[in-house]
């Protein structure tokens, strides 16, 4: 079948130019680029909101914003970072890299791919426009809990429609990823030998297809409660606001793995390359990924300990949550074992990958602490939680995205980035990230609530430190932007097709920058097998 298609590839499309190239894009690399730039832009929009929050919290008292607007800032910051920055960035990477790594000519459904991307800008616009409508944007937190989300103004409606669009986009993107991974791998690459990033993308896509409709359902029920006389969540009409929390978190906990699993995949690609050793425990990585995905559907109640539930339910959610530490521990163990006795070098992608392993583990441990039901009833809604999830989202998801960017920039642009500047970006981010978020553990333990624009005097010092850290961290990301632009415009010179000595996956077999069309004929069996052997995935044949 593969051989027959070879003849069909002559005289393929001439590339559109100018805006048409992007608006009508069907090429996986162009769409990947669109996703990545969109995510980058949203990262800065959400980042500016974070800095507005931290500016207000620099001192006790109200300095800059009215409390209502402060709440809108935290809500939009959360929604924009989760749905606008982290998730689209991973989809962008999957678009760019999966066909290259699997030896496929493109994603399976090229036109649907275009549509998946172009739903995102209107969704972002709805969120930003909502700042200008009467009553302002949604302010009830990214979790959109009723009754607040039923009572608030039309900013909430815009947020709901935005989430509908984002969900549609995610579902279509996932269909594409699943079909591509399952059907379009090069001959000679069975599922259990494909790059780990393909595995985590595949499992993530299944998670998204399972839970994006759940979120869409929850917000639609909110919408009908708001405007069409239903009472799903309205206690006055016999409904139950706690029902919303169940539905939301049935989506919400798998969602955190939607932001974590692709990061695991990226780190599992990068560490072996810079340790110059095969990934330790490939198959156990795959099983760990699947177990985490399955368990993620059974732990949503850990977000609701403080709501009140039977002791048996508390125990159920508590122990299942703790169980997730087992496959996660397998992963951390495997990454360390991969580095063990490797001949490691510490280029920027590796630094971010190791930073990921260290700090994600910190976030994992604070999560484990929060999973203890009696502890959580104390810590719920404090800054301890804010510290916890930023360790997994910023030092986790975001750092893995930085690692991926430096790792694949040479393939994307054809140029090498400036290593010294990359390292500076890493150490700067590492330092100020911890200055920002580590003190938040102490604040939370001392009882400082989250989502509040003012605080008691005894919290002043740590808040000042966190705010200074955040400003410096933010500045460092402008430097990152500068690094990326510098590389696009030539960097420190042209990149070879295989800039990393240990890079043995298929994307390093094509020139840098990757031509517009690659693998129109699948890579030959010998190439595939040489790569697999170099990755320690011996061929059984
Ligand atoms: C250095 C960058 C960042 C800083 C300084 C920062 C800071 C903050 C602050 C101050 C809050 C409000 C806490 C509160 O009052 O409750 C917050 C909330 C939040 N942040 Fe970040 N953040 C950053 C990056 C990110 C990233 C990359 C994500 C990725 C997903 C993220 C996700 C969230 C979420 C989900 C919330 C909860 C919003 C809510 O309470 O509804 N943040 N962040
Ligand atoms: Cu959870």
XYZ file of C-alpha atoms and ligand atoms in Angstrom:
585
model
C 0.000 0.000 0.000
C 2.797 2.360 0.968
C 4.666 1.603 -2.254
C 1.648 2.254 -4.431
C 1.244 5.757 -3.051
C 4.789 6.638 -4.123
C 3.609 7.278 -7.626
C 0.914 9.673 -6.537
C 3.318 12.149 -5.045
C 4.510 13.855 -8.206
C 3.475 17.412 -8.886
C 2.055 17.970 -5.445
C 0.656 21.299 -4.385
C 2.566 24.472 -5.017
C 2.702 26.257 -1.688
C 0.407 29.229 -1.126
C 2.137 32.436 -0.209
C 1.365 35.341 2.065
C -1.683 35.125 4.317
C -3.205 32.348 2.219
C -0.413 30.024 3.285
C -1.531 30.379 6.897
C -5.278 30.794 6.604
C -5.662 27.827 4.262
C -2.827 25.865 5.853
C -3.088 22.098 5.616
C 0.590 21.318 5.991
C 1.358 19.851 9.407
C 4.461 21.991 9.827
C 2.652 25.224 9.008
C -0.187 24.313 11.338
C 2.307 23.315 14.015
C 3.967 26.704 13.638
C 0.608 28.459 13.935
C -0.193 26.556 17.117
C 3.198 27.310 18.611
C 3.042 31.041 17.893
C -0.513 31.200 19.186
C 0.539 29.465 22.391
C 3.505 31.799 22.757
C 1.264 34.835 22.396
C -1.221 33.470 24.921
C 1.646 32.670 27.295
C 2.557 36.344 27.306
C -1.048 37.512 27.668
C -1.608 35.119 30.575
C 1.797 36.052 31.945
C 0.991 39.746 31.991
C -2.160 38.909 33.929
C -0.091 36.896 36.426
C 2.188 39.883 36.890
C -0.837 42.147 37.438
C -1.931 39.738 40.172
C 1.512 39.651 41.741
C 1.798 43.443 41.579
C -1.375 43.751 43.634
C -0.129 41.169 46.110
C 3.281 42.788 46.526
C 1.880 44.640 49.543
C -1.177 44.170 51.736
C -4.069 46.511 51.071
C -5.600 47.396 47.713
C -3.184 49.198 45.400
C -4.070 48.785 41.769
C -7.249 46.832 41.112
C -10.763 46.619 42.405
C -11.403 43.187 43.963
C -13.824 42.282 41.145
C -11.181 42.945 38.526
C -8.586 41.047 40.548
C -10.866 38.013 40.437
C -11.215 38.394 36.683
C -7.441 38.474 36.389
C -6.978 35.194 38.271
C -9.782 33.556 36.310
C -8.545 34.633 32.896
C -4.934 33.922 33.809
C -5.872 30.344 34.682
C -8.084 29.728 31.658
C -5.658 31.351 29.230
C -2.601 29.489 30.531
C -4.345 26.119 30.568
C -6.379 26.269 27.359
C -4.517 28.964 25.447
C -0.853 28.370 26.210
C 0.001 24.897 27.488
C -2.495 22.740 25.571
C -2.085 24.418 22.160
C 1.693 24.340 22.571
C 1.602 20.557 22.990
C -0.764 20.189 20.043
C 1.606 22.351 18.023
C 4.512 20.104 18.915
C 2.500 17.017 18.065
C 1.608 18.513 14.690
C 5.141 19.483 13.848
C 6.905 16.431 15.190
C 4.654 13.350 15.027
C 4.689 12.988 11.232
C 8.439 13.592 11.220
C 9.127 11.140 14.039
C 6.796 8.459 12.711
C 7.865 8.764 9.087
C 4.454 9.975 7.858
C 3.925 12.616 5.150
C 1.422 14.663 7.160
C -1.294 14.405 9.783
C -4.157 12.123 8.838
C -6.851 14.784 8.324
C -5.121 17.846 6.944
C -8.204 20.008 6.453
C -9.689 19.211 9.815
C -6.312 20.143 11.200
C -6.691 23.609 9.717
C -10.088 23.942 11.344
C -8.771 22.751 14.732
C -6.282 25.559 14.756
C -8.483 28.338 13.413
C -11.074 27.803 16.148
C -8.506 28.967 18.668
C -8.121 32.670 17.766
C -11.892 33.340 18.001
C -11.957 31.501 21.340
C -9.141 33.696 22.626
C -10.881 36.789 21.265
C -14.084 35.918 23.141
C -12.145 35.685 26.388
C -10.354 38.963 25.875
C -13.442 40.819 24.659
C -15.219 39.647 27.792
C -13.029 42.086 29.746
C -14.916 44.915 28.045
C -18.536 43.855 28.487
C -20.735 45.174 31.328
C -19.730 43.382 34.519
C -16.393 42.408 33.033
C -14.957 38.966 32.435
C -15.794 35.780 34.310
C -14.482 36.142 37.850
C -15.363 32.937 39.633
C -12.017 31.214 39.082
C -11.054 28.933 36.206
C -13.202 26.221 37.795
C -16.383 28.267 37.115
C -18.209 26.997 40.202
C -21.880 27.845 40.655
C -23.603 29.624 42.271
C -21.211 32.463 41.368
C -21.005 31.421 37.724
C -24.802 31.411 37.476
C -25.198 34.837 39.016
C -22.474 36.737 37.173
C -22.769 38.891 34.042
C -22.383 38.159 30.364
C -18.611 37.756 30.654
C -19.468 34.248 31.808
C -21.460 33.559 28.637
C -18.489 34.578 26.542
C -16.246 32.309 28.616
C -18.693 29.434 28.096
C -18.722 29.896 24.322
C -14.982 30.203 24.337
C -14.714 26.884 26.162
C -17.055 25.295 23.630
C -14.752 26.348 20.811
C -11.634 25.265 22.661
C -13.198 21.885 23.353
C -14.166 21.375 19.720
C -10.658 22.247 18.673
C -9.195 19.788 21.170
C -11.465 16.971 20.038
C -10.625 17.447 16.387
C -6.933 17.749 17.163
C -7.127 14.509 19.139
C -8.884 12.619 16.351
C -6.054 13.672 14.092
C -3.353 12.591 16.499
C -4.922 9.199 17.204
C -5.473 8.403 13.542
C -1.983 9.514 12.586
C -0.276 7.511 15.293
C -2.331 4.378 14.747
C -2.348 4.318 10.952
C 0.554 6.252 9.531
C 3.711 4.941 11.164
C 6.554 3.954 8.886
C 6.761 0.251 8.017
C 8.926 -1.457 10.620
C 7.783 0.730 13.500
C 5.359 -1.181 15.700
C 3.494 0.663 18.443
C 5.822 -0.557 21.146
C 8.850 0.857 19.368
C 7.603 4.276 18.434
C 9.105 7.344 20.136
C 7.726 7.895 23.608
C 6.459 11.339 22.638
C 4.125 9.588 20.189
C 2.882 7.359 22.991
C 2.167 10.207 25.353
C 0.499 12.204 22.575
C -1.686 9.214 21.761
C -2.766 8.620 25.352
C -3.319 12.349 25.887
C -5.530 12.472 22.805
C -7.677 9.654 24.192
C -7.973 11.506 27.491
C -9.081 14.638 25.679
C -11.702 12.869 23.626
C -13.030 11.379 26.842
C -13.214 14.542 28.919
C -13.561 17.545 26.599
C -17.254 16.664 26.042
C -17.715 16.380 29.806
C -16.504 19.949 30.280
C -18.610 21.098 27.342
C -21.616 19.443 28.975
C -20.923 21.074 32.319
C -20.667 24.576 30.872
C -23.710 24.011 28.678
C -25.704 23.082 31.764
C -24.436 26.318 33.320
C -25.617 28.174 30.256
C -29.101 26.696 30.358
C -29.297 27.358 34.091
C -28.382 30.954 33.377
C -30.755 31.611 30.512
C -33.179 28.804 29.788
C -34.810 28.066 33.092
C -33.151 24.776 34.003
C -32.080 24.057 37.562
C -29.215 21.617 37.267
C -27.090 23.533 39.718
C -29.635 25.868 41.312
C -30.509 24.811 44.837
C -33.608 27.016 44.782
C -35.083 24.918 41.987
C -34.056 21.569 43.444
C -30.680 21.431 41.729
C -27.297 20.931 43.329
C -24.227 23.151 42.902
C -22.037 20.271 44.075
C -23.071 18.322 40.985
C -21.147 20.867 38.958
C -18.022 20.193 40.980
C -18.291 16.482 40.296
C -18.687 17.011 36.568
C -16.034 19.685 36.404
C -13.411 17.614 38.182
C -14.257 14.474 36.262
C -12.924 16.573 33.424
C -10.449 18.504 35.553
C -8.228 15.804 36.903
C -7.629 14.069 33.580
C -7.006 17.598 32.322
C -3.966 17.961 34.562
C -2.565 14.822 32.948
C -3.395 16.231 29.550
C -0.887 18.916 30.498
C 1.576 16.512 32.121
C 1.742 13.411 29.895
C 3.079 15.189 26.788
C 5.697 16.766 29.036
C 6.709 13.262 30.163
C 7.007 12.304 26.514
C 9.254 15.237 25.665
C 11.544 14.621 28.612
C 11.732 10.943 27.667
C 12.919 11.973 24.195
C 15.513 14.434 25.420
C 17.207 12.745 28.381
C 18.451 9.674 26.441
C 19.863 11.913 23.710
C 22.006 13.984 26.055
C 22.878 11.026 28.283
C 23.902 9.110 25.140
C 22.122 6.030 26.449
C 18.884 4.327 25.464
C 15.859 5.243 27.528
C 15.784 2.980 30.557
C 12.603 0.924 30.809
C 10.846 1.929 27.584
C 7.994 -0.529 28.017
C 7.471 0.370 31.658
C 7.238 4.014 30.537
C 4.403 3.071 28.215
C 2.579 1.109 30.889
C 3.123 3.894 33.414
C 1.638 6.389 30.957
C -1.433 4.213 30.442
C -1.874 3.527 34.161
C -1.686 7.216 34.986
C -4.284 7.909 32.315
C -6.670 5.271 33.643
C -6.198 6.257 37.287
C -6.781 9.907 36.417
C -10.486 9.109 35.907
C -10.882 7.771 39.421
C -9.485 10.502 41.625
C -11.579 13.602 40.914
C -12.971 13.586 44.444
C -9.640 14.776 45.861
C -10.672 18.252 44.734
C -13.804 18.018 46.830
C -12.704 16.717 50.229
C -13.770 19.955 51.876
C -17.248 19.785 50.332
C -18.124 16.900 52.594
C -18.386 13.279 51.566
C -18.724 9.914 53.292
C -15.562 8.630 54.949
C -15.454 5.661 52.558
C -15.456 8.024 49.592
C -12.702 10.081 51.173
C -10.598 6.971 51.639
C -11.296 5.816 48.099
C -10.194 9.081 46.541
C -7.268 9.471 48.900
C -5.748 6.052 48.262
C -6.336 6.093 44.522
C -4.673 9.480 44.326
C -1.688 8.149 46.219
C -1.608 5.179 43.879
C -0.764 7.535 40.997
C 2.557 8.151 42.701
C 3.557 4.593 41.755
C 3.598 4.914 37.945
C 4.894 8.471 38.315
C 7.693 7.149 40.486
C 8.456 4.546 37.827
C 8.934 7.366 35.358
C 11.188 9.429 37.597
C 13.199 6.303 38.377
C 13.570 5.526 34.667
C 14.757 9.046 33.836
C 17.369 8.889 36.549
C 18.419 5.381 35.520
C 18.761 6.651 31.950
C 21.184 9.331 33.117
C 23.035 6.913 35.389
C 26.543 6.387 34.024
C 25.627 8.088 30.777
C 28.115 10.431 29.130
C 25.989 13.424 29.811
C 26.305 16.891 28.376
C 24.208 19.765 29.529
C 22.952 21.705 26.556
C 19.873 23.837 27.160
C 17.256 21.169 26.298
C 18.885 18.783 28.776
C 19.043 21.465 31.462
C 15.338 22.132 31.124
C 14.629 18.396 31.099
C 16.597 17.838 34.314
C 15.014 20.943 35.828
C 11.699 19.367 34.933
C 12.517 16.091 36.682
C 13.655 17.846 39.870
C 10.850 20.383 40.157
C 8.013 18.228 38.868
C 8.940 15.825 41.627
C 8.593 18.629 44.171
C 5.134 19.367 42.779
C 4.331 15.665 42.881
C 5.249 15.445 46.548
C 3.174 18.465 47.536
C 0.334 16.837 45.599
C 0.787 13.685 47.605
C 0.540 15.744 50.784
C -2.653 17.412 49.544
C -4.165 14.025 48.753
C -4.325 13.232 52.468
C -7.964 14.082 53.152
C -7.577 15.563 56.650
C -4.601 17.629 55.501
C -6.492 18.862 52.479
C -9.404 20.125 54.541
C -6.855 22.482 56.119
C -4.998 23.448 52.956
C -7.857 23.629 50.473
C -7.973 27.030 48.768
C -4.735 28.266 50.328
C -1.523 29.351 48.650
C -0.125 25.876 49.301
C -2.335 24.691 46.459
C -1.161 27.549 44.248
C 2.456 26.552 44.965
C 1.682 22.898 44.261
C 0.063 23.335 40.879
C 2.579 25.864 39.649
C 5.349 23.378 40.372
C 3.673 20.888 38.088
C 2.453 23.392 35.505
C 5.275 25.926 35.243
C 8.310 23.847 36.211
C 6.562 20.836 34.708
C 4.588 21.550 31.572
C 6.204 24.888 30.742
C 9.805 23.776 31.334
C 9.224 20.735 29.130
C 7.986 23.109 26.431
C 11.133 25.189 26.761
C 13.193 21.997 26.537
C 11.304 20.958 23.407
C 11.709 24.396 21.853
C 15.489 24.447 22.233
C 15.710 20.795 21.202
C 13.783 21.152 17.966
C 14.448 24.818 17.046
C 17.366 23.732 14.813
C 15.012 21.391 12.947
C 12.291 24.035 12.656
C 14.423 27.001 11.644
C 17.571 25.448 10.197
C 19.647 27.503 12.624
C 21.316 26.870 15.961
C 20.279 28.944 18.931
C 22.924 30.664 21.043
C 23.870 28.074 23.676
C 25.060 30.590 26.258
C 21.815 32.526 26.021
C 19.800 29.340 26.250
C 21.640 28.359 29.413
C 21.146 31.820 30.820
C 17.413 31.515 30.162
C 17.392 28.198 32.009
C 19.289 29.292 35.113
C 17.419 32.566 35.306
C 14.045 30.783 35.082
C 15.108 28.116 37.546
C 16.188 30.694 40.120
C 13.224 33.035 39.896
C 10.672 30.284 39.528
C 11.680 28.973 42.927
C 11.868 32.428 44.455
C 8.310 33.025 43.236
C 6.651 29.791 44.135
C 8.561 28.168 46.977
C 7.522 30.789 49.561
C 3.909 30.175 48.560
C 4.116 26.829 50.382
C 4.835 28.734 53.602
C 2.108 31.273 52.918
C -0.395 28.502 52.399
C 0.655 26.595 55.500
C 0.264 29.818 57.461
C -3.266 30.130 56.143
C -3.180 32.679 53.329
C -6.225 32.072 51.108
C -5.965 32.075 47.298
C -7.987 34.287 44.936
C -7.987 37.222 47.385
C -6.512 40.647 46.475
C -5.626 41.622 50.032
C -4.112 39.778 52.985
C -3.247 39.996 56.644
C -0.017 41.758 57.607
C 1.870 38.663 58.707
C 1.964 37.442 55.100
C 3.745 40.548 53.811
C 7.364 39.391 53.539
C 6.836 36.185 51.609
C 4.406 37.926 49.276
C 6.929 40.643 48.509
C 9.539 37.963 47.739
C 7.102 36.045 45.521
C 6.180 39.189 43.616
C 9.791 40.171 42.991
C 10.460 36.611 41.828
C 7.515 36.746 39.448
C 8.620 40.018 37.869
C 12.133 38.663 37.321
C 10.786 35.371 35.973
C 8.601 37.315 33.557
C 11.554 39.359 32.372
C 13.418 36.132 31.671
C 10.652 35.041 29.326
C 11.104 38.187 27.259
C 14.682 36.998 26.943
C 13.338 33.620 25.755
C 11.292 35.402 23.092
C 14.441 37.221 22.065
C 16.322 33.877 21.837
C 13.641 32.407 19.597
C 13.556 35.430 17.285
C 17.349 35.505 17.167
C 17.398 31.838 16.124
C 14.727 32.304 13.462
C 16.800 35.109 11.997
C 19.962 33.044 11.702
C 21.047 32.260 15.255
C 24.693 31.374 15.510
C 24.700 29.711 12.100
C 23.133 26.894 10.095
C 22.198 23.704 11.904
C 23.156 20.261 10.586
C 20.386 17.757 9.980
C 21.392 16.001 13.220
C 22.544 18.707 15.617
C 22.482 16.368 18.625
C 24.970 13.549 18.545
C 22.615 11.142 20.267
C 19.505 12.013 18.220
C 18.332 8.739 16.700
C 14.671 9.318 16.011
C 13.476 9.864 12.456
C 13.176 13.666 12.533
C 16.983 13.865 12.507
C 17.121 11.977 9.197
C 15.633 14.896 7.245
C 17.491 18.144 6.515
C 17.345 21.211 8.778
C 15.182 23.167 8.343
C 12.762 20.349 7.614
C 11.533 20.814 4.028
C 7.878 21.697 3.529
C 7.153 18.111 2.550
C 8.893 15.197 4.236
C 8.484 11.418 4.154
C 6.322 11.517 1.056
C 7.780 8.088 0.597
C 8.143 6.433 3.978
C 11.677 5.992 5.338
C 13.133 2.665 4.270
C 13.217 -0.260 6.608
C 16.996 -0.087 7.115
C 16.820 3.534 8.306
C 13.965 2.794 10.660
C 15.706 -0.207 12.120
C 19.049 1.539 12.509
C 17.272 4.248 14.498
C 15.438 1.724 16.642
C 18.628 -0.190 17.393
C 20.376 3.031 18.374
C 17.515 3.721 20.787
C 17.961 0.312 22.335
C 14.727 -0.966 20.793
C 16.144 -4.092 19.175
C 14.227 -5.441 16.266
C 12.903 -8.909 16.876
C 12.895 -9.858 13.208
C 5.630 32.733 36.205
C 4.495 32.539 35.706
C 3.255 32.526 36.562
C 2.964 33.280 37.664
C 3.803 34.353 38.333
C 1.652 32.866 38.102
C 0.987 33.387 39.178
C -0.283 33.059 39.561
C -1.032 33.669 40.587
C -0.514 34.802 41.462
C -2.246 33.068 40.648
C -3.412 33.459 41.539
C -3.431 32.727 42.792
C -4.627 33.124 43.576
O -4.755 34.278 43.986
O -5.425 32.229 43.801
C -2.264 32.052 39.666
C -3.315 31.189 39.427
C -3.312 30.175 38.480
N -2.295 29.885 37.582
Fe -0.560 30.886 37.446
N 1.205 31.881 37.274
C 2.161 31.642 36.317
C 2.122 30.721 35.304
C 1.117 29.797 35.117
C 1.128 28.776 34.104
C 2.225 28.542 33.056
C 0.021 28.069 34.243
C -0.267 26.894 33.348
C -1.313 26.234 33.254
C -0.738 28.640 35.354
C -1.955 28.205 35.832
C -2.685 28.800 36.832
C -4.001 28.384 37.246
C -4.804 27.215 36.680
C -4.388 29.245 38.270
C -5.679 29.174 39.057
C -6.599 30.228 38.632
C -7.761 30.232 39.557
O -7.544 30.341 40.768
O -8.893 30.121 39.055
N -0.022 29.690 35.857
N -1.054 32.063 38.992
Cu -6.854 16.261 40.600
